[in-house]
Each structure stands twice: as structure tokens, then as C-alpha cells.
Amino acid sequence: MRIDLSLRQLEAFAQVATSGSFRRAAAELGQAQPVISRLIGQAEQTLGVRLFDRDTRRAEITAAGRELLPIARRILRDFDGALSELGDFMQGRSGHVTVAALPSTGAALVPQAMVALQRTHPAVQFTLIEAPADALLAVVEEGRADLGLSVRPAPQQRLRYQPLLDDPLMLLCRADDPLAARASVPWSVFAQRPFIASALHSSIRPLTDAVFMQRRITPRLALEYPSVSACGALVAAGLGISALPRLTLGLMSMEGLAAVPLVRPQASRAIGIVTRIGRTLPPVAHAFMATLLAQHGSAPA
């Protein structure tokens, strides 16, 4: 059988039971005494029993009241705890955020932001999805991730892009290569030396192709690499040189390798925070975005 008691009735009952007086309970709750009397009367009518034996000076709890009291206190405690948890969620102090990231941004940017947010928001939980650019943007567009750390999406995609940082492109060569001793290297070097290119689906390939087209450079293409770690191994083996964003260098062992800034022109990969247009993000996702921007970019718009 369902017993329909309101939280206000339970609160009034528990306060009268604690104070032993309708007058003192009313003062504690900031209510008029007739309001407390009416709430207790409604509860007694619903239950069909008296909860207090009253006289002019005190209210003595009955056997039925003693049975109800621990239940009422537990309900009120659980309700207060649930509202506290909701408040933490609404203020971004708790909750879950799913982040989709390129392998390089997932390794170089996400862990530090997670640690920084959990210092002040220890109840926050994370899921990290790693994917190449096209798949990553699809994950965000489909709503399977709250946000992504990626290159700028195409205009036709229903995605919002907020710039975070520029990731400069670097020459990757062997440490014993004469190029490793230089302060910078022009892009024209790829017309003279075997070039190890990224795969067509990579977020890196459009960048290198754009520079070659702009400078009318015809690279000496040696082969394409399937992953950044494979690129490092191919360069270390002496099969050629490559151009990689600086953040990707953390995905490979740099033992026996060197990275040198590329110039004429200076090119970079723009990395930003990607969210789906029209999706309401949980407050904790906004807190995570603010942490990323504080570490690497500017204040959120």
C-alpha cells in the first residue's frame, strides 16, 4: 500500500519529534505554528493514526510516531543528499564527460586537463575515445562524445569549432642527419630528399599537401606511413624524412631521431574544441573545456 506523505509533512513531523514542541518546531523551520499543526494533522489523517499526544506545553510522540521517525529521517537525509549531488552536477563539480581526441591530442593535451580538473572536482569521471579526424568528428556529430579535440570540421557538418592552439609542423629526421644540427629547415628540402608521407585519411596529409601546392614543391615521395609510431621507425631506419605536427612527437620514441622547425613557410595544424551544434552539454563538460582553454588557449566565448 502506498502512503502519500509529503516531504513538508515528514520535515514538520521530524522537527516536532526532535524538539518535543510544535512551537519550537515552527521556530526552527521558520513557519507559523498553525502551519506545523496543519501539516502534522494532514499526516495523521493520511496514516489513520496519531503521531503525537499533545497538551498545552509539549507534544509526546506515540508508538506509531516512534516507528515513523527513523523512516522520516532517512527519507529526508536521502533527499538532501540527492539534492546535494544534483547541485554538484549542475555546478560541474561531478558528472561524466566523454572526450574524443586525435591520438596526439589525446596523449599531449587531455591527461593534463583531466588531472587539473580532478584536483578541484574529484567526483568527475571521464571516458576518452581516440580516433582519426574523420571518425572523431563523426563521434561528436552523432552525440557519442560531449566534445572533441581535433582539426576544424567541414562547413557542412553540424559542429561548432573553438580554436585552442596551433601545432607547428616539424621536420623529422635521424639524429645523425646533417639537417638535425640546423636551427630550421625550409620545406624545399622535401624536393631533394625522400619524403615519408602520412596516409590520405590522416589530419596531417592535407597540411603537407597544401604547403607543397602553395610553394609548388614536388616532393620525392618514398612511401606512406600508417601511424605516427611507424613514421618514426621508418625515419630511424633511414628510409627518408618526414613532416609532423609537434604534438605527434610524443607518440613515438625519439631515440636516434631529431625534430627541427620547418620554415618558408611556417605551417601549423590548428587544433580546437569541437562540439555539436544544438546539443546541451553537461556542466562538467563546460568545466573541462574551460580547463583546456586555461591551459592552452583563451577564455571561453
Tab-separated table of N, CA and C in Angstrom, residues 71-145:
chain	number	residue	atom	x	y	z
A	71	ILE	N	12.251	6.310	9.709
A	71	ILE	CA	11.951	6.287	8.274
A	71	ILE	C	11.937	7.715	7.728
A	72	ALA	N	11.284	8.617	8.456
A	72	ALA	CA	11.213	10.017	8.015
A	72	ALA	C	12.601	10.634	7.939
A	73	ARG	N	13.419	10.375	8.956
A	73	ARG	CA	14.773	10.948	8.950
A	73	ARG	C	15.600	10.401	7.789
A	74	ARG	N	15.438	9.105	7.493
A	74	ARG	CA	16.187	8.526	6.375
A	74	ARG	C	15.747	9.132	5.042
A	75	ILE	N	14.432	9.296	4.871
A	75	ILE	CA	13.923	9.889	3.627
A	75	ILE	C	14.442	11.313	3.463
A	76	LEU	N	14.386	12.097	4.539
A	76	LEU	CA	14.857	13.488	4.471
A	76	LEU	C	16.358	13.550	4.212
A	77	ARG	N	17.107	12.659	4.861
A	77	ARG	CA	18.556	12.619	4.649
A	77	ARG	C	18.881	12.245	3.203
A	78	ASP	N	18.176	11.220	2.685
A	78	ASP	CA	18.426	10.803	1.297
A	78	ASP	C	18.047	11.908	0.323
A	79	PHE	N	16.956	12.601	0.602
A	79	PHE	CA	16.519	13.686	-0.285
A	79	PHE	C	17.541	14.814	-0.288
A	80	ASP	N	17.998	15.202	0.909
A	80	ASP	CA	19.008	16.260	0.990
A	80	ASP	C	20.291	15.847	0.276
A	81	GLY	N	20.678	14.564	0.446
A	81	GLY	CA	21.881	14.084	-0.226
A	81	GLY	C	21.732	14.096	-1.728
A	82	ALA	N	20.533	13.695	-2.219
A	82	ALA	CA	20.300	13.689	-3.667
A	82	ALA	C	20.328	15.100	-4.228
A	83	LEU	N	19.736	16.053	-3.510
A	83	LEU	CA	19.769	17.441	-3.975
A	83	LEU	C	21.195	17.986	-3.963
A	84	SER	N	21.975	17.572	-2.974
A	84	SER	CA	23.374	17.998	-2.930
A	84	SER	C	24.140	17.453	-4.132
A	85	GLU	N	23.869	16.183	-4.467
A	85	GLU	CA	24.508	15.599	-5.649
A	85	GLU	C	24.075	16.317	-6.917
A	86	LEU	N	22.790	16.669	-7.003
A	86	LEU	CA	22.305	17.412	-8.169
A	86	LEU	C	22.971	18.778	-8.245
A	87	GLY	N	23.128	19.422	-7.081
A	87	GLY	CA	23.808	20.718	-7.072
A	87	GLY	C	25.243	20.610	-7.557
A	88	ASP	N	25.939	19.551	-7.122
A	88	ASP	CA	27.306	19.332	-7.590
A	88	ASP	C	27.339	19.140	-9.104
A	89	PHE	N	26.355	18.372	-9.616
A	89	PHE	CA	26.292	18.149	-11.060
A	89	PHE	C	26.029	19.450	-11.802
A	90	MET	N	25.056	20.226	-11.323
A	90	MET	CA	24.688	21.466	-12.011
A	90	MET	C	25.828	22.477	-12.011
A	91	GLN	N	26.684	22.440	-10.982
A	91	GLN	CA	27.812	23.355	-10.914
A	91	GLN	C	29.075	22.755	-11.517
A	92	GLY	N	28.966	21.584	-12.138
A	92	GLY	CA	30.117	20.975	-12.794
A	92	GLY	C	31.106	20.331	-11.854
A	93	ARG	N	30.718	20.124	-10.580
A	93	ARG	CA	31.648	19.512	-9.622
A	93	ARG	C	31.622	17.990	-9.696
A	94	SER	N	30.590	17.442	-10.359
A	94	SER	CA	30.506	15.995	-10.528
A	94	SER	C	29.889	15.719	-11.886
A	95	GLY	N	29.856	14.441	-12.247
A	95	GLY	CA	29.291	14.071	-13.533
A	95	GLY	C	30.308	13.324	-14.379
A	96	HIS	N	29.934	13.102	-15.627
A	96	HIS	CA	30.752	12.317	-16.545
A	96	HIS	C	30.914	13.089	-17.845
A	97	VAL	N	32.124	13.117	-18.373
A	97	VAL	CA	32.378	13.780	-19.652
A	97	VAL	C	33.103	12.804	-20.568
A	98	THR	N	32.622	12.698	-21.809
A	98	THR	CA	33.241	11.843	-22.816
A	98	THR	C	33.973	12.725	-23.817
A	99	VAL	N	35.263	12.484	-23.948
A	99	VAL	CA	36.130	13.294	-24.809
A	99	VAL	C	36.623	12.433	-25.963
A	100	ALA	N	36.479	12.923	-27.178
A	100	ALA	CA	37.059	12.274	-28.353
A	100	ALA	C	38.287	13.074	-28.773
A	101	ALA	N	39.374	12.395	-29.076
A	101	ALA	CA	40.618	13.102	-29.363
A	101	ALA	C	41.412	12.386	-30.436
A	102	LEU	N	42.147	13.174	-31.219
A	102	LEU	CA	43.165	12.592	-32.083
A	102	LEU	C	44.197	11.903	-31.196
A	103	PRO	N	44.894	10.895	-31.697
A	103	PRO	CA	45.904	10.243	-30.851
A	103	PRO	C	46.888	11.237	-30.231
A	104	SER	N	47.311	12.232	-31.001
A	104	SER	CA	48.300	13.183	-30.479
A	104	SER	C	47.698	14.093	-29.420
A	105	THR	N	46.474	14.594	-29.637
A	105	THR	CA	45.863	15.467	-28.634
A	105	THR	C	45.428	14.663	-27.408
A	106	GLY	N	45.039	13.395	-27.636
A	106	GLY	CA	44.675	12.547	-26.505
A	106	GLY	C	45.842	12.288	-25.579
A	107	ALA	N	47.045	12.229	-26.143
A	107	ALA	CA	48.236	11.977	-25.326
A	107	ALA	C	48.826	13.264	-24.763
A	108	ALA	N	48.811	14.341	-25.544
A	108	ALA	CA	49.534	15.553	-25.149
A	108	ALA	C	48.685	16.548	-24.364
A	109	LEU	N	47.369	16.590	-24.599
A	109	LEU	CA	46.538	17.635	-24.005
A	109	LEU	C	45.544	17.122	-22.967
A	110	VAL	N	44.936	15.973	-23.247
A	110	VAL	CA	43.820	15.512	-22.407
A	110	VAL	C	44.251	15.109	-20.998
A	111	PRO	N	45.320	14.315	-20.822
A	111	PRO	CA	45.643	13.883	-19.448
A	111	PRO	C	45.889	15.028	-18.477
A	112	GLN	N	46.628	16.053	-18.924
A	112	GLN	CA	46.907	17.180	-18.030
A	112	GLN	C	45.621	17.908	-17.641
A	113	ALA	N	44.701	18.045	-18.601
A	113	ALA	CA	43.437	18.725	-18.298
A	113	ALA	C	42.586	17.892	-17.346
A	114	MET	N	42.594	16.580	-17.523
A	114	MET	CA	41.852	15.705	-16.608
A	114	MET	C	42.372	15.838	-15.185
A	115	VAL	N	43.687	15.787	-15.041
A	115	VAL	CA	44.293	15.880	-13.706
A	115	VAL	C	43.976	17.230	-13.074
A	116	ALA	N	44.080	18.305	-13.864
A	116	ALA	CA	43.814	19.642	-13.334
A	116	ALA	C	42.368	19.776	-12.877
A	117	LEU	N	41.419	19.232	-13.648
A	117	LEU	CA	40.013	19.350	-13.266
A	117	LEU	C	39.713	18.509	-12.033
A	118	GLN	N	40.300	17.327	-11.937
A	118	GLN	CA	40.012	16.463	-10.787
A	118	GLN	C	40.618	16.985	-9.491
A	119	ARG	N	41.583	17.882	-9.582
A	119	ARG	CA	42.103	18.494	-8.350
A	119	ARG	C	41.013	19.294	-7.641
A	120	THR	N	40.178	19.965	-8.405
A	120	THR	CA	39.107	20.782	-7.826
A	120	THR	C	37.747	20.110	-7.929
A	121	HIS	N	37.623	19.098	-8.783
A	121	HIS	CA	36.365	18.399	-8.988
A	121	HIS	C	36.622	16.882	-8.900
A	122	PRO	N	36.939	16.367	-7.727
A	122	PRO	CA	37.368	14.963	-7.617
A	122	PRO	C	36.302	13.948	-8.001
A	123	ALA	N	35.020	14.345	-8.047
A	123	ALA	CA	33.962	13.391	-8.366
A	123	ALA	C	33.732	13.239	-9.869
A	124	VAL	N	34.453	14.001	-10.686
A	124	VAL	CA	34.262	13.938	-12.137
A	124	VAL	C	34.863	12.643	-12.685
A	125	GLN	N	34.151	12.021	-13.632
A	125	GLN	CA	34.631	10.818	-14.305
A	125	GLN	C	34.748	11.085	-15.805
A	126	PHE	N	35.660	10.353	-16.457
A	126	PHE	CA	35.956	10.606	-17.866
A	126	PHE	C	35.886	9.317	-18.678
A	127	THR	N	35.547	9.478	-19.958
A	127	THR	CA	35.761	8.458	-20.975
A	127	THR	C	36.527	9.123	-22.110
A	128	LEU	N	37.594	8.473	-22.561
A	128	LEU	CA	38.410	9.014	-23.652
A	128	LEU	C	38.271	8.104	-24.864
A	129	ILE	N	37.852	8.696	-25.977
A	129	ILE	CA	37.761	7.988	-27.254
A	129	ILE	C	38.857	8.518	-28.160
A	130	GLU	N	39.663	7.620	-28.716
A	130	GLU	CA	40.749	8.023	-29.617
A	130	GLU	C	40.387	7.612	-31.036
A	131	ALA	N	40.532	8.545	-31.988
A	131	ALA	CA	40.147	8.251	-33.362
A	131	ALA	C	40.829	9.228	-34.307
A	132	PRO	N	41.010	8.846	-35.587
A	132	PRO	CA	41.481	9.809	-36.589
A	132	PRO	C	40.418	10.873	-36.821
A	133	ALA	N	40.798	11.933	-37.540
A	133	ALA	CA	39.961	13.132	-37.620
A	133	ALA	C	38.545	12.847	-38.113
A	134	ASP	N	38.381	12.148	-39.223
A	134	ASP	CA	37.045	11.927	-39.781
A	134	ASP	C	36.166	11.155	-38.810
A	135	ALA	N	36.695	10.084	-38.243
A	135	ALA	CA	35.923	9.275	-37.303
A	135	ALA	C	35.629	10.059	-36.022
A	136	LEU	N	36.579	10.858	-35.573
A	136	LEU	CA	36.401	11.655	-34.358
A	136	LEU	C	35.252	12.642	-34.529
A	137	LEU	N	35.241	13.357	-35.645
A	137	LEU	CA	34.191	14.342	-35.878
A	137	LEU	C	32.825	13.662	-35.990
A	138	ALA	N	32.792	12.464	-36.564
A	138	ALA	CA	31.538	11.718	-36.641
A	138	ALA	C	31.048	11.334	-35.250
A	139	VAL	N	31.962	10.953	-34.363
A	139	VAL	CA	31.596	10.589	-32.989
A	139	VAL	C	30.936	11.769	-32.277
A	140	VAL	N	31.495	12.960	-32.447
A	140	VAL	CA	30.921	14.155	-31.821
A	140	VAL	C	29.586	14.513	-32.467
A	141	GLU	N	29.523	14.434	-33.797
A	141	GLU	CA	28.298	14.787	-34.515
A	141	GLU	C	27.152	13.842	-34.162
A	142	GLU	N	27.467	12.588	-33.914
A	142	GLU	CA	26.444	11.599	-33.554
A	142	GLU	C	26.078	11.644	-32.078
A	143	GLY	N	26.768	12.458	-31.282
A	143	GLY	CA	26.444	12.586	-29.871
A	143	GLY	C	27.060	11.539	-28.981
A	144	ARG	N	28.011	10.753	-29.506
A	144	ARG	CA	28.651	9.726	-28.683
A	144	ARG	C	29.777	10.297	-27.832
A	145	ALA	N	30.152	11.537	-28.066
A	145	ALA	CA	31.128	12.246	-27.238
A	145	ALA	C	30.606	13.648	-26.973
